[in-house]
Amino acid sequence: MKESVQYLTRRAVLRNGSLLLLGAAATNPCAAEDQKPTVRVGLVTDLHHADKPALGSRHYRDTLGKLAEAAKHFATAKPDFVVELGDFIDAAVSVELEQDYLRQVCQVFDTIPFPKHFVLGNHCVDTLTKAEFLAGVAAKDSFYSFDAGPIHFVILDACFRADGTPYGRRNAAWDDANIPAHELDWLRADLKASDKPVIVFAHQRLDDGGKHAVKNAADVRKIFESSGRVRAVFQGHSHQNAHQEIGGTHYATLVAMVEGAGPDHNGYSTLDIMPDETIRLSGFRTQASYDWL
């Protein structure tokens, strides 16, 4: 198993394409290796599990083996919890078959012996309703927040049409993602109620204006920027590594597990929040790694 080696030393920070070396780590870059994270999170996204032939670069039947590798890694890494960032399953031709796909992938995912959180992806609620998917993964809500250690974590749901109708039963296009007014109101109140640094998990992109973006992403970013405490957003949907910083918040798009044949084309990661508030994403296989102060 190879780990991507694109991340920098503990206090090495990228700003506008320039590398800045800060503080003691500039002279002692090994100092961070002695520190343990205050919170560790396992991350996977866009598994698109389905028992059907490959289509283009998407190798649906390889997902279970790739997920088993990630599960083995997490068993050693011992994250505080694991987050699945959406498109856990691919769309099926019937509700019964879709629920079978969900049972199959849950059997592997459930071998990870840590708490799990699910972000809704458009494929999760293409054939199924939100209630059906959430019941299948033993989850209650599609958007919510929780604290772990010194960090406040937020799960968002952008699987709504522009008129506020929730996705389900093939009623929406994959490129028409929106966060409705009632969820925006909840997000404002939630961020106001906490004084901790914030990490956000989403499926559709909140940093982009293309087809993979949440249509009202600018409104969401304004809420983030007004709070002044959202350190990073982790998202999927567009299947490729991407990163940019907007308004003081890092937006990292993670690679899709479904892309490519065989274990070499797997992608998953661990997210560490360090005692000095460095955010470290350690990527494995095709997933990029980052180190942000």
Coordinates of C-alpha atoms in Angstrom, one line a residue:
M1 CA 0.0 0.0 0.0
K2 CA 1.5 3.3 -1.0
E3 CA 0.8 6.6 0.8
S4 CA 0.7 9.7 -1.3
V5 CA 3.7 11.9 -0.3
Q6 CA 2.4 15.3 -1.4
Y7 CA 1.9 16.7 2.1
L8 CA 4.5 18.9 3.8
T9 CA 6.1 19.0 7.2
R10 CA 4.1 20.0 10.3
R11 CA 4.5 23.8 10.0
A12 CA 4.9 24.0 6.3
V13 CA 2.0 25.9 4.8
L14 CA 1.0 26.7 1.2
R15 CA -0.2 30.2 0.7
N16 CA -0.9 31.5 -2.9
G17 CA 1.5 28.9 -4.3
S18 CA 4.3 29.8 -2.0
L19 CA 5.8 27.6 0.6
L20 CA 6.2 29.2 4.1
L21 CA 8.1 27.5 6.8
L22 CA 6.9 28.6 10.2
G23 CA 8.3 28.3 13.7
A24 CA 10.3 25.5 15.3
A25 CA 9.4 23.0 12.6
A26 CA 11.4 24.9 10.1
T27 CA 14.5 23.8 12.0
N28 CA 13.0 20.6 13.5
P29 CA 10.5 19.1 11.0
C30 CA 10.4 15.8 12.9
A31 CA 8.9 17.4 16.0
A32 CA 5.3 16.8 14.8
E33 CA 5.9 13.1 14.6
D34 CA 6.0 12.9 18.4
Q35 CA 2.6 14.4 18.7
K36 CA -0.7 12.5 18.6
P37 CA -3.7 14.0 17.0
T38 CA -6.5 15.4 19.2
V39 CA -9.0 13.9 16.7
R40 CA -8.5 11.4 13.9
V41 CA -11.2 10.8 11.2
G42 CA -11.3 8.1 8.5
L43 CA -12.6 9.4 5.2
V44 CA -14.0 7.6 2.1
T45 CA -16.2 8.9 -0.7
D46 CA -17.9 7.9 -4.0
L47 CA -17.8 4.2 -3.6
H48 CA -20.8 3.7 -6.1
H49 CA -21.1 0.1 -5.1
A50 CA -23.2 -1.9 -7.6
D51 CA -23.1 -5.4 -8.9
K52 CA -22.8 -4.4 -12.6
P53 CA -20.2 -4.2 -15.3
A54 CA -17.7 -1.4 -15.4
L55 CA -18.7 1.8 -17.2
G56 CA -15.9 3.9 -18.5
S57 CA -13.5 4.5 -15.6
R58 CA -16.0 3.4 -13.0
H59 CA -15.4 -0.2 -11.8
Y60 CA -18.4 -0.9 -9.6
R61 CA -17.6 -4.5 -8.6
D62 CA -14.1 -3.5 -7.4
T63 CA -15.5 -1.3 -4.6
L64 CA -16.0 -4.0 -2.0
G65 CA -12.3 -5.1 -2.2
K66 CA -11.1 -1.5 -2.1
L67 CA -13.3 -0.8 0.9
A68 CA -12.0 -3.9 2.6
E69 CA -8.5 -2.5 2.2
A70 CA -9.5 0.8 3.7
A71 CA -11.3 -1.0 6.6
K72 CA -8.1 -2.9 7.3
H73 CA -6.1 0.4 7.4
F74 CA -8.6 2.1 9.7
A75 CA -8.4 -0.9 12.1
T76 CA -4.8 0.0 12.5
A77 CA -5.1 3.8 12.4
K78 CA -7.9 3.8 15.0
P79 CA -9.8 6.9 14.0
D80 CA -12.3 8.4 16.4
F81 CA -15.0 8.0 13.7
V82 CA -15.3 7.4 10.0
V83 CA -17.2 9.6 7.5
E84 CA -18.5 8.4 4.2
L85 CA -18.9 11.4 1.9
G86 CA -21.7 10.3 -0.4
D87 CA -22.5 8.1 -3.3
F88 CA -22.1 5.0 -1.2
I89 CA -24.1 3.0 -3.8
D90 CA -24.8 3.5 -7.5
A91 CA -28.3 3.8 -8.9
A92 CA -30.2 0.5 -9.5
V93 CA -33.1 -0.3 -11.7
S94 CA -35.4 -1.2 -8.8
V95 CA -35.8 -0.3 -5.1
E96 CA -35.2 -4.0 -4.1
L97 CA -32.0 -4.2 -6.1
E98 CA -30.8 -0.9 -4.7
Q99 CA -31.4 -2.1 -1.1
D100 CA -29.5 -5.2 -1.9
Y101 CA -26.5 -3.1 -3.1
L102 CA -26.8 -1.2 0.2
R103 CA -26.8 -4.3 2.3
Q104 CA -23.7 -5.7 0.4
V105 CA -21.6 -2.6 1.0
C106 CA -22.8 -2.2 4.6
Q107 CA -21.5 -5.7 5.3
V108 CA -18.0 -4.6 4.5
F109 CA -18.3 -1.1 6.0
D110 CA -19.7 -2.5 9.2
T111 CA -16.4 -4.4 9.8
I112 CA -14.9 -1.0 10.7
P113 CA -15.2 -1.0 14.5
F114 CA -15.6 2.8 15.0
P115 CA -18.6 5.2 14.9
K116 CA -19.7 6.0 11.3
H117 CA -21.3 9.1 9.7
F118 CA -23.0 9.3 6.3
V119 CA -23.3 12.2 3.9
L120 CA -26.0 11.8 1.4
G121 CA -24.9 11.7 -2.2
N122 CA -27.1 12.1 -5.2
H123 CA -26.8 8.4 -6.1
C124 CA -27.7 7.3 -2.6
V125 CA -31.1 8.9 -3.1
D126 CA -31.7 8.4 -6.8
T127 CA -33.6 5.1 -6.5
L128 CA -34.2 5.2 -2.8
T129 CA -35.8 7.9 -0.7
K130 CA -33.8 9.7 2.0
A131 CA -35.7 7.8 4.7
E132 CA -35.0 4.5 3.0
F133 CA -31.2 5.2 2.7
L134 CA -30.9 6.5 6.2
A135 CA -32.7 3.5 7.6
G136 CA -30.4 1.2 5.6
V137 CA -27.3 2.7 7.2
A138 CA -28.9 3.1 10.7
A139 CA -28.7 6.9 10.6
K140 CA -31.3 9.4 11.8
D141 CA -30.7 12.6 10.0
S142 CA -29.3 13.9 6.7
F143 CA -27.8 17.0 8.2
Y144 CA -26.6 17.5 11.8
S145 CA -23.5 18.4 13.9
F146 CA -21.5 17.0 16.8
D147 CA -18.4 17.7 18.8
A148 CA -15.4 15.4 19.1
G149 CA -12.6 16.6 21.3
P150 CA -11.9 20.3 20.6
I151 CA -13.6 20.3 17.2
H152 CA -17.2 20.9 16.0
F153 CA -18.1 18.8 13.0
V154 CA -21.0 19.5 10.6
I155 CA -22.6 17.1 8.1
L156 CA -24.5 18.9 5.3
D157 CA -27.2 17.6 2.9
A158 CA -27.3 19.3 -0.6
C159 CA -29.6 16.7 -2.1
F160 CA -32.4 19.0 -2.8
R161 CA -33.8 20.5 -5.9
A162 CA -33.9 24.3 -6.3
D163 CA -37.5 24.4 -5.1
G164 CA -36.6 22.7 -1.9
T165 CA -37.9 19.2 -2.9
P166 CA -35.7 16.5 -1.5
Y167 CA -34.1 14.0 -3.9
G168 CA -35.6 10.6 -4.2
R169 CA -37.1 8.2 -6.8
R170 CA -35.3 9.8 -9.8
N171 CA -36.8 13.2 -9.3
A172 CA -33.6 15.3 -9.7
A173 CA -30.5 15.7 -11.9
W174 CA -27.1 15.1 -10.4
D175 CA -26.0 18.6 -11.4
D176 CA -28.9 20.4 -9.6
A177 CA -27.8 20.3 -6.0
N178 CA -29.1 22.9 -3.5
I179 CA -29.0 23.6 0.3
P180 CA -32.6 24.8 1.1
A181 CA -33.4 27.8 3.3
H182 CA -34.4 25.8 6.3
E183 CA -31.0 24.0 6.3
L184 CA -29.2 27.4 5.8
D185 CA -31.0 28.8 8.9
W186 CA -30.0 25.7 10.9
L187 CA -26.4 26.1 9.8
R188 CA -26.2 29.7 10.9
A189 CA -27.7 28.9 14.3
D190 CA -25.5 25.9 14.7
L191 CA -22.2 27.7 14.0
K192 CA -23.3 30.6 16.2
A193 CA -24.0 28.2 19.1
S194 CA -20.5 26.7 19.1
D195 CA -17.2 28.4 19.9
K196 CA -15.0 25.5 18.6
P197 CA -13.1 25.3 15.3
V198 CA -15.3 23.7 12.7
I199 CA -14.8 21.0 10.1
V200 CA -17.6 20.5 7.5
F201 CA -18.4 17.3 5.5
A202 CA -20.4 17.6 2.2
H203 CA -20.9 15.6 -0.9
Q204 CA -21.4 18.2 -3.7
R205 CA -18.7 20.8 -4.0
L206 CA -19.0 24.1 -2.1
D207 CA -16.0 25.8 -3.7
D208 CA -16.8 25.5 -7.4
G209 CA -19.2 27.0 -9.9
G210 CA -19.4 24.1 -12.3
K211 CA -21.8 21.2 -12.6
H212 CA -20.5 19.4 -9.5
A213 CA -21.2 22.5 -7.3
V214 CA -24.0 23.2 -4.9
K215 CA -26.0 25.9 -6.8
N216 CA -26.1 28.2 -3.8
A217 CA -22.6 27.5 -2.6
A218 CA -21.9 31.2 -2.4
D219 CA -24.6 31.6 0.2
V220 CA -23.1 28.7 2.2
R221 CA -19.6 30.2 2.0
K222 CA -21.0 33.5 3.4
I223 CA -22.2 31.7 6.4
F224 CA -18.9 30.0 6.9
E225 CA -17.0 33.3 6.5
S226 CA -19.4 35.1 8.9
S227 CA -18.7 32.5 11.6
G228 CA -14.9 32.9 11.2
R229 CA -14.4 29.4 12.6
V230 CA -14.8 27.0 9.6
R231 CA -11.3 25.7 9.1
A232 CA -11.9 23.1 6.3
V233 CA -14.5 21.4 4.1
F234 CA -14.1 17.9 2.8
Q235 CA -16.3 16.9 -0.1
G236 CA -16.6 14.5 -3.1
H237 CA -18.9 14.2 -6.1
S238 CA -16.4 15.3 -8.8
H239 CA -14.2 12.2 -8.2
Q240 CA -10.8 14.0 -8.5
N241 CA -8.3 15.5 -6.1
A242 CA -8.8 19.2 -5.8
H243 CA -8.0 21.9 -3.2
Q244 CA -8.4 25.6 -2.9
E245 CA -8.7 28.1 0.0
I246 CA -11.5 30.6 0.0
G247 CA -12.1 33.2 2.7
G248 CA -9.8 31.4 5.1
T249 CA -11.4 28.0 4.7
H250 CA -9.7 25.0 2.9
Y251 CA -11.9 23.1 0.5
A252 CA -10.5 19.6 -0.3
T253 CA -12.3 17.4 -2.9
L254 CA -11.4 13.7 -2.4
V255 CA -10.9 11.1 -5.0
A256 CA -13.7 8.5 -5.8
M257 CA -13.1 5.0 -4.6
V258 CA -15.0 3.7 -7.7
E259 CA -12.5 5.1 -10.2
G260 CA -10.1 2.7 -11.9
A261 CA -9.7 -1.0 -11.8
G262 CA -7.9 -2.9 -8.9
P263 CA -6.3 -1.9 -5.6
D264 CA -3.8 0.5 -7.1
H265 CA -6.7 2.8 -8.1
N266 CA -8.2 2.9 -4.6
G267 CA -8.4 6.1 -2.6
Y268 CA -9.1 6.8 1.1
S269 CA -7.6 8.9 3.8
T270 CA -7.2 9.8 7.5
L271 CA -7.7 13.3 8.8
D272 CA -5.8 14.4 11.8
I273 CA -6.3 17.5 13.9
M274 CA -3.1 18.1 15.7
P275 CA -2.6 19.8 19.1
D276 CA -1.2 22.9 17.4
E277 CA -4.4 23.0 15.2
T278 CA -2.6 21.8 12.1
I279 CA -5.0 19.9 9.8
R280 CA -3.3 16.9 8.2
L281 CA -4.9 14.8 5.5
S282 CA -2.9 11.6 4.9
G283 CA -4.0 10.1 1.6
F284 CA -3.5 6.5 0.5
R285 CA -3.3 5.1 -3.0
T286 CA -4.5 7.8 -5.4
Q287 CA -5.7 10.2 -2.7
A288 CA -3.6 13.4 -2.3
S289 CA -2.3 14.5 1.1
Y290 CA -2.3 18.0 2.7
D291 CA -0.9 19.8 5.7
W292 CA -2.6 23.1 6.7
L293 CA -1.9 25.4 9.6

